[in-house]
């Protein structure tokens, strides 16, 4: 895949370290079917772990902000809260850059953006204290950096 170049540390923009994860397609809707859940969990874990050289990374955010940006190829209306983000966040937790994914340690933001490319997702993980400055770097939340 296009994410096959593995990084050995976080990105940095204006002194703000962050991790960027990219995923083809959109998050699937919720389902109770065990086989489906296992496939989703395994997919996001595999793709997440493949994007960085984790043995070389000793980086952890005590209080993290996670921004999930959905890039939609179509203008069709879709509810963000119908997307199953649990296994994507659990995969990020497995990297150990966040301690846990509970409300005391993670701030979660989701945004949808129209894209000329195929449906895809970008997930930014950063220290929560840098969240206002990071959001002020408008390119991250408008899709202007969507250079797939």
JSON list of C-alpha atoms in Angstrom, two decimals:
[
{"chain": "A", "resi": 1, "resn": "UNK", "atom": "CA", "xyz": [0.00, 0.00, 0.00]},
{"chain": "A", "resi": 2, "resn": "UNK", "atom": "CA", "xyz": [0.94, 3.67, -0.17]},
{"chain": "A", "resi": 3, "resn": "UNK", "atom": "CA", "xyz": [1.64, 3.59, 3.59]},
{"chain": "A", "resi": 4, "resn": "UNK", "atom": "CA", "xyz": [4.41, 1.01, 3.21]},
{"chain": "A", "resi": 5, "resn": "UNK", "atom": "CA", "xyz": [7.20, 3.50, 3.99]},
{"chain": "A", "resi": 6, "resn": "UNK", "atom": "CA", "xyz": [7.67, 3.04, 7.72]},
{"chain": "A", "resi": 7, "resn": "UNK", "atom": "CA", "xyz": [8.70, 5.94, 9.94]},
{"chain": "A", "resi": 8, "resn": "UNK", "atom": "CA", "xyz": [10.89, 5.62, 13.00]},
{"chain": "A", "resi": 9, "resn": "UNK", "atom": "CA", "xyz": [9.42, 8.55, 14.91]},
{"chain": "A", "resi": 10, "resn": "UNK", "atom": "CA", "xyz": [6.71, 11.18, 14.96]},
{"chain": "A", "resi": 11, "resn": "UNK", "atom": "CA", "xyz": [6.17, 13.91, 12.42]},
{"chain": "A", "resi": 12, "resn": "UNK", "atom": "CA", "xyz": [6.67, 17.49, 13.57]},
{"chain": "A", "resi": 13, "resn": "UNK", "atom": "CA", "xyz": [4.99, 20.73, 12.54]},
{"chain": "A", "resi": 14, "resn": "UNK", "atom": "CA", "xyz": [5.84, 24.06, 14.16]},
{"chain": "A", "resi": 15, "resn": "UNK", "atom": "CA", "xyz": [7.42, 22.26, 17.11]},
{"chain": "A", "resi": 16, "resn": "UNK", "atom": "CA", "xyz": [4.41, 19.98, 17.66]},
{"chain": "A", "resi": 17, "resn": "UNK", "atom": "CA", "xyz": [5.20, 16.26, 17.50]},
{"chain": "A", "resi": 18, "resn": "UNK", "atom": "CA", "xyz": [2.38, 14.08, 16.16]},
{"chain": "A", "resi": 19, "resn": "UNK", "atom": "CA", "xyz": [1.75, 10.69, 14.68]},
{"chain": "A", "resi": 20, "resn": "UNK", "atom": "CA", "xyz": [-0.20, 10.33, 11.46]},
{"chain": "A", "resi": 21, "resn": "UNK", "atom": "CA", "xyz": [-1.98, 7.13, 10.50]},
{"chain": "A", "resi": 22, "resn": "UNK", "atom": "CA", "xyz": [-3.61, 6.63, 7.10]},
{"chain": "A", "resi": 23, "resn": "UNK", "atom": "CA", "xyz": [-6.22, 4.08, 6.11]},
{"chain": "A", "resi": 24, "resn": "UNK", "atom": "CA", "xyz": [-7.87, 3.30, 2.78]},
{"chain": "A", "resi": 25, "resn": "UNK", "atom": "CA", "xyz": [-11.66, 3.31, 2.67]},
{"chain": "A", "resi": 26, "resn": "UNK", "atom": "CA", "xyz": [-14.01, 4.34, 5.46]},
{"chain": "A", "resi": 27, "resn": "UNK", "atom": "CA", "xyz": [-14.59, 2.90, 8.89]},
{"chain": "A", "resi": 28, "resn": "UNK", "atom": "CA", "xyz": [-17.24, 0.20, 8.75]},
{"chain": "A", "resi": 29, "resn": "UNK", "atom": "CA", "xyz": [-20.63, 0.55, 10.46]},
{"chain": "A", "resi": 30, "resn": "UNK", "atom": "CA", "xyz": [-21.27, -1.18, 13.79]},
{"chain": "A", "resi": 31, "resn": "UNK", "atom": "CA", "xyz": [-22.04, -4.89, 13.79]},
{"chain": "A", "resi": 32, "resn": "UNK", "atom": "CA", "xyz": [-22.48, -7.56, 16.47]},
{"chain": "A", "resi": 33, "resn": "UNK", "atom": "CA", "xyz": [-21.28, -10.40, 14.24]},
{"chain": "A", "resi": 34, "resn": "UNK", "atom": "CA", "xyz": [-18.15, -11.91, 15.84]},
{"chain": "A", "resi": 35, "resn": "UNK", "atom": "CA", "xyz": [-16.45, -12.86, 12.55]},
{"chain": "A", "resi": 36, "resn": "UNK", "atom": "CA", "xyz": [-16.96, -9.30, 11.26]},
{"chain": "A", "resi": 37, "resn": "UNK", "atom": "CA", "xyz": [-15.60, -7.76, 14.47]},
{"chain": "A", "resi": 38, "resn": "UNK", "atom": "CA", "xyz": [-12.51, -9.99, 14.36]},
{"chain": "A", "resi": 39, "resn": "UNK", "atom": "CA", "xyz": [-11.82, -9.07, 10.73]},
{"chain": "A", "resi": 40, "resn": "UNK", "atom": "CA", "xyz": [-12.15, -5.32, 11.45]},
{"chain": "A", "resi": 41, "resn": "UNK", "atom": "CA", "xyz": [-9.96, -5.54, 14.56]},
{"chain": "A", "resi": 42, "resn": "UNK", "atom": "CA", "xyz": [-7.24, -7.51, 12.76]},
{"chain": "A", "resi": 43, "resn": "UNK", "atom": "CA", "xyz": [-7.29, -5.21, 9.72]},
{"chain": "A", "resi": 44, "resn": "UNK", "atom": "CA", "xyz": [-6.84, -1.98, 11.67]},
{"chain": "A", "resi": 45, "resn": "UNK", "atom": "CA", "xyz": [-4.21, -3.51, 13.94]},
{"chain": "A", "resi": 46, "resn": "UNK", "atom": "CA", "xyz": [-2.17, -4.78, 10.98]},
{"chain": "A", "resi": 47, "resn": "UNK", "atom": "CA", "xyz": [-2.36, -1.52, 9.03]},
{"chain": "A", "resi": 48, "resn": "UNK", "atom": "CA", "xyz": [-1.64, 0.63, 12.10]},
{"chain": "A", "resi": 49, "resn": "UNK", "atom": "CA", "xyz": [1.40, -1.36, 13.18]},
{"chain": "A", "resi": 50, "resn": "UNK", "atom": "CA", "xyz": [2.79, -1.42, 9.62]},
{"chain": "A", "resi": 51, "resn": "UNK", "atom": "CA", "xyz": [3.13, 2.37, 9.43]},
{"chain": "A", "resi": 52, "resn": "UNK", "atom": "CA", "xyz": [5.97, 2.88, 11.92]},
{"chain": "A", "resi": 53, "resn": "UNK", "atom": "CA", "xyz": [9.09, 1.10, 13.18]},
{"chain": "A", "resi": 54, "resn": "UNK", "atom": "CA", "xyz": [7.62, 0.58, 16.66]},
{"chain": "A", "resi": 55, "resn": "UNK", "atom": "CA", "xyz": [10.67, -1.06, 18.30]},
{"chain": "A", "resi": 56, "resn": "UNK", "atom": "CA", "xyz": [12.59, 2.18, 17.61]},
{"chain": "A", "resi": 57, "resn": "UNK", "atom": "CA", "xyz": [9.88, 4.47, 19.04]},
{"chain": "A", "resi": 58, "resn": "UNK", "atom": "CA", "xyz": [9.85, 5.35, 22.72]},
{"chain": "A", "resi": 59, "resn": "UNK", "atom": "CA", "xyz": [7.20, 8.04, 22.69]},
{"chain": "A", "resi": 60, "resn": "UNK", "atom": "CA", "xyz": [4.05, 8.26, 24.78]},
{"chain": "A", "resi": 61, "resn": "UNK", "atom": "CA", "xyz": [1.36, 10.88, 25.27]},
{"chain": "A", "resi": 62, "resn": "UNK", "atom": "CA", "xyz": [-0.06, 10.89, 28.82]},
{"chain": "A", "resi": 63, "resn": "UNK", "atom": "CA", "xyz": [-3.06, 12.91, 27.67]},
{"chain": "A", "resi": 64, "resn": "UNK", "atom": "CA", "xyz": [-3.60, 12.55, 23.94]},
{"chain": "A", "resi": 65, "resn": "UNK", "atom": "CA", "xyz": [-5.78, 14.18, 21.35]},
{"chain": "A", "resi": 66, "resn": "UNK", "atom": "CA", "xyz": [-6.94, 11.92, 18.53]},
{"chain": "A", "resi": 67, "resn": "UNK", "atom": "CA", "xyz": [-8.29, 13.60, 15.40]},
{"chain": "A", "resi": 68, "resn": "UNK", "atom": "CA", "xyz": [-10.06, 11.30, 12.96]},
{"chain": "A", "resi": 69, "resn": "UNK", "atom": "CA", "xyz": [-10.49, 12.96, 9.58]},
{"chain": "A", "resi": 70, "resn": "UNK", "atom": "CA", "xyz": [-12.79, 11.17, 7.13]},
{"chain": "A", "resi": 71, "resn": "UNK", "atom": "CA", "xyz": [-12.22, 12.04, 3.49]},
{"chain": "A", "resi": 72, "resn": "UNK", "atom": "CA", "xyz": [-15.39, 11.36, 1.51]},
{"chain": "A", "resi": 73, "resn": "UNK", "atom": "CA", "xyz": [-15.29, 11.04, -2.26]},
{"chain": "A", "resi": 74, "resn": "UNK", "atom": "CA", "xyz": [-19.05, 11.59, -2.42]},
{"chain": "A", "resi": 75, "resn": "UNK", "atom": "CA", "xyz": [-21.15, 14.44, -1.02]},
{"chain": "A", "resi": 76, "resn": "UNK", "atom": "CA", "xyz": [-23.75, 11.88, 0.12]},
{"chain": "A", "resi": 77, "resn": "UNK", "atom": "CA", "xyz": [-24.73, 12.61, 3.73]},
{"chain": "A", "resi": 78, "resn": "UNK", "atom": "CA", "xyz": [-23.25, 10.15, 6.25]},
{"chain": "A", "resi": 79, "resn": "UNK", "atom": "CA", "xyz": [-23.42, 10.15, 10.03]},
{"chain": "A", "resi": 80, "resn": "UNK", "atom": "CA", "xyz": [-19.99, 10.08, 11.65]},
{"chain": "A", "resi": 81, "resn": "UNK", "atom": "CA", "xyz": [-21.38, 8.45, 14.79]},
{"chain": "A", "resi": 82, "resn": "UNK", "atom": "CA", "xyz": [-22.44, 5.37, 12.81]},
{"chain": "A", "resi": 83, "resn": "UNK", "atom": "CA", "xyz": [-18.80, 4.50, 12.06]},
{"chain": "A", "resi": 84, "resn": "UNK", "atom": "CA", "xyz": [-17.09, 1.84, 14.16]},
{"chain": "A", "resi": 85, "resn": "UNK", "atom": "CA", "xyz": [-13.97, 3.63, 15.37]},
{"chain": "A", "resi": 86, "resn": "UNK", "atom": "CA", "xyz": [-13.39, 1.38, 18.39]},
{"chain": "A", "resi": 87, "resn": "UNK", "atom": "CA", "xyz": [-10.95, -1.00, 16.68]},
{"chain": "A", "resi": 88, "resn": "UNK", "atom": "CA", "xyz": [-9.04, 1.82, 15.02]},
{"chain": "A", "resi": 89, "resn": "UNK", "atom": "CA", "xyz": [-8.51, 3.50, 18.42]},
{"chain": "A", "resi": 90, "resn": "UNK", "atom": "CA", "xyz": [-7.69, 0.14, 20.03]},
{"chain": "A", "resi": 91, "resn": "UNK", "atom": "CA", "xyz": [-5.03, -0.42, 17.35]},
{"chain": "A", "resi": 92, "resn": "UNK", "atom": "CA", "xyz": [-3.47, 2.95, 18.15]},
{"chain": "A", "resi": 93, "resn": "UNK", "atom": "CA", "xyz": [-3.50, 2.00, 21.83]},
{"chain": "A", "resi": 94, "resn": "UNK", "atom": "CA", "xyz": [-1.54, -1.18, 20.96]},
{"chain": "A", "resi": 95, "resn": "UNK", "atom": "CA", "xyz": [1.28, 1.01, 19.61]},
{"chain": "A", "resi": 96, "resn": "UNK", "atom": "CA", "xyz": [1.73, 2.28, 23.19]},
{"chain": "A", "resi": 97, "resn": "UNK", "atom": "CA", "xyz": [1.89, 5.95, 22.16]},
{"chain": "A", "resi": 98, "resn": "UNK", "atom": "CA", "xyz": [-1.21, 6.39, 24.33]},
{"chain": "A", "resi": 99, "resn": "UNK", "atom": "CA", "xyz": [-1.63, 4.81, 27.77]},
{"chain": "A", "resi": 100, "resn": "UNK", "atom": "CA", "xyz": [-5.33, 4.17, 27.46]},
{"chain": "A", "resi": 101, "resn": "UNK", "atom": "CA", "xyz": [-8.33, 5.36, 25.49]},
{"chain": "A", "resi": 102, "resn": "UNK", "atom": "CA", "xyz": [-10.60, 6.40, 28.34]},
{"chain": "A", "resi": 103, "resn": "UNK", "atom": "CA", "xyz": [-12.12, 9.86, 28.75]},
{"chain": "A", "resi": 104, "resn": "UNK", "atom": "CA", "xyz": [-9.43, 10.90, 31.23]},
{"chain": "A", "resi": 105, "resn": "UNK", "atom": "CA", "xyz": [-6.57, 10.27, 28.82]},
{"chain": "A", "resi": 106, "resn": "UNK", "atom": "CA", "xyz": [-8.00, 10.94, 25.34]},
{"chain": "A", "resi": 107, "resn": "UNK", "atom": "CA", "xyz": [-9.77, 13.81, 23.65]},
{"chain": "A", "resi": 108, "resn": "UNK", "atom": "CA", "xyz": [-11.45, 12.60, 20.47]},
{"chain": "A", "resi": 109, "resn": "UNK", "atom": "CA", "xyz": [-12.36, 14.82, 17.50]},
{"chain": "A", "resi": 110, "resn": "UNK", "atom": "CA", "xyz": [-13.93, 13.65, 14.25]},
{"chain": "A", "resi": 111, "resn": "UNK", "atom": "CA", "xyz": [-14.41, 15.61, 11.05]},
{"chain": "A", "resi": 112, "resn": "UNK", "atom": "CA", "xyz": [-15.59, 14.81, 7.56]},
{"chain": "A", "resi": 113, "resn": "UNK", "atom": "CA", "xyz": [-14.11, 16.49, 4.47]},
{"chain": "A", "resi": 114, "resn": "UNK", "atom": "CA", "xyz": [-14.96, 16.19, 0.80]},
{"chain": "A", "resi": 115, "resn": "UNK", "atom": "CA", "xyz": [-12.06, 14.78, -1.20]},
{"chain": "A", "resi": 116, "resn": "UNK", "atom": "CA", "xyz": [-11.26, 14.39, -4.89]},
{"chain": "A", "resi": 117, "resn": "UNK", "atom": "CA", "xyz": [-9.48, 11.13, -3.98]},
{"chain": "A", "resi": 118, "resn": "UNK", "atom": "CA", "xyz": [-10.95, 7.80, -2.94]},
{"chain": "A", "resi": 119, "resn": "UNK", "atom": "CA", "xyz": [-12.56, 7.48, 0.48]},
{"chain": "A", "resi": 120, "resn": "UNK", "atom": "CA", "xyz": [-9.88, 7.34, 3.15]},
{"chain": "A", "resi": 121, "resn": "UNK", "atom": "CA", "xyz": [-9.12, 8.26, 6.73]},
{"chain": "A", "resi": 122, "resn": "UNK", "atom": "CA", "xyz": [-6.26, 10.12, 8.37]},
{"chain": "A", "resi": 123, "resn": "UNK", "atom": "CA", "xyz": [-5.78, 9.95, 12.12]},
{"chain": "A", "resi": 124, "resn": "UNK", "atom": "CA", "xyz": [-3.58, 12.40, 14.00]},
{"chain": "A", "resi": 125, "resn": "UNK", "atom": "CA", "xyz": [-2.39, 11.62, 17.53]},
{"chain": "A", "resi": 126, "resn": "UNK", "atom": "CA", "xyz": [-0.69, 14.33, 19.56]},
{"chain": "A", "resi": 127, "resn": "UNK", "atom": "CA", "xyz": [-0.24, 15.65, 23.07]},
{"chain": "A", "resi": 128, "resn": "UNK", "atom": "CA", "xyz": [-3.52, 17.22, 24.16]},
{"chain": "A", "resi": 129, "resn": "UNK", "atom": "CA", "xyz": [-1.82, 20.41, 25.35]},
{"chain": "A", "resi": 130, "resn": "UNK", "atom": "CA", "xyz": [-0.88, 21.21, 21.73]},
{"chain": "A", "resi": 131, "resn": "UNK", "atom": "CA", "xyz": [-4.41, 20.69, 20.40]},
{"chain": "A", "resi": 132, "resn": "UNK", "atom": "CA", "xyz": [-5.37, 24.40, 20.03]},
{"chain": "A", "resi": 133, "resn": "UNK", "atom": "CA", "xyz": [-2.17, 25.21, 18.15]},
{"chain": "A", "resi": 134, "resn": "UNK", "atom": "CA", "xyz": [-2.48, 22.09, 16.01]},
{"chain": "A", "resi": 135, "resn": "UNK", "atom": "CA", "xyz": [-6.05, 22.93, 15.04]},
{"chain": "A", "resi": 136, "resn": "UNK", "atom": "CA", "xyz": [-4.89, 26.45, 14.19]},
{"chain": "A", "resi": 137, "resn": "UNK", "atom": "CA", "xyz": [-2.61, 24.89, 11.57]},
{"chain": "A", "resi": 138, "resn": "UNK", "atom": "CA", "xyz": [-5.65, 24.93, 9.31]},
{"chain": "A", "resi": 139, "resn": "UNK", "atom": "CA", "xyz": [-4.19, 22.53, 6.73]},
{"chain": "A", "resi": 140, "resn": "UNK", "atom": "CA", "xyz": [-4.69, 19.60, 9.09]},
{"chain": "A", "resi": 141, "resn": "UNK", "atom": "CA", "xyz": [-8.43, 19.99, 9.43]},
{"chain": "A", "resi": 142, "resn": "UNK", "atom": "CA", "xyz": [-9.36, 21.35, 6.00]},
{"chain": "A", "resi": 143, "resn": "UNK", "atom": "CA", "xyz": [-7.83, 18.59, 3.95]},
{"chain": "A", "resi": 144, "resn": "UNK", "atom": "CA", "xyz": [-5.33, 20.91, 2.23]},
{"chain": "A", "resi": 145, "resn": "UNK", "atom": "CA", "xyz": [-2.60, 18.44, 3.18]},
{"chain": "A", "resi": 146, "resn": "UNK", "atom": "CA", "xyz": [-4.47, 15.55, 1.54]},
{"chain": "A", "resi": 147, "resn": "UNK", "atom": "CA", "xyz": [-1.68, 14.70, -0.87]},
{"chain": "A", "resi": 148, "resn": "UNK", "atom": "CA", "xyz": [-2.41, 11.02, -1.38]}
]
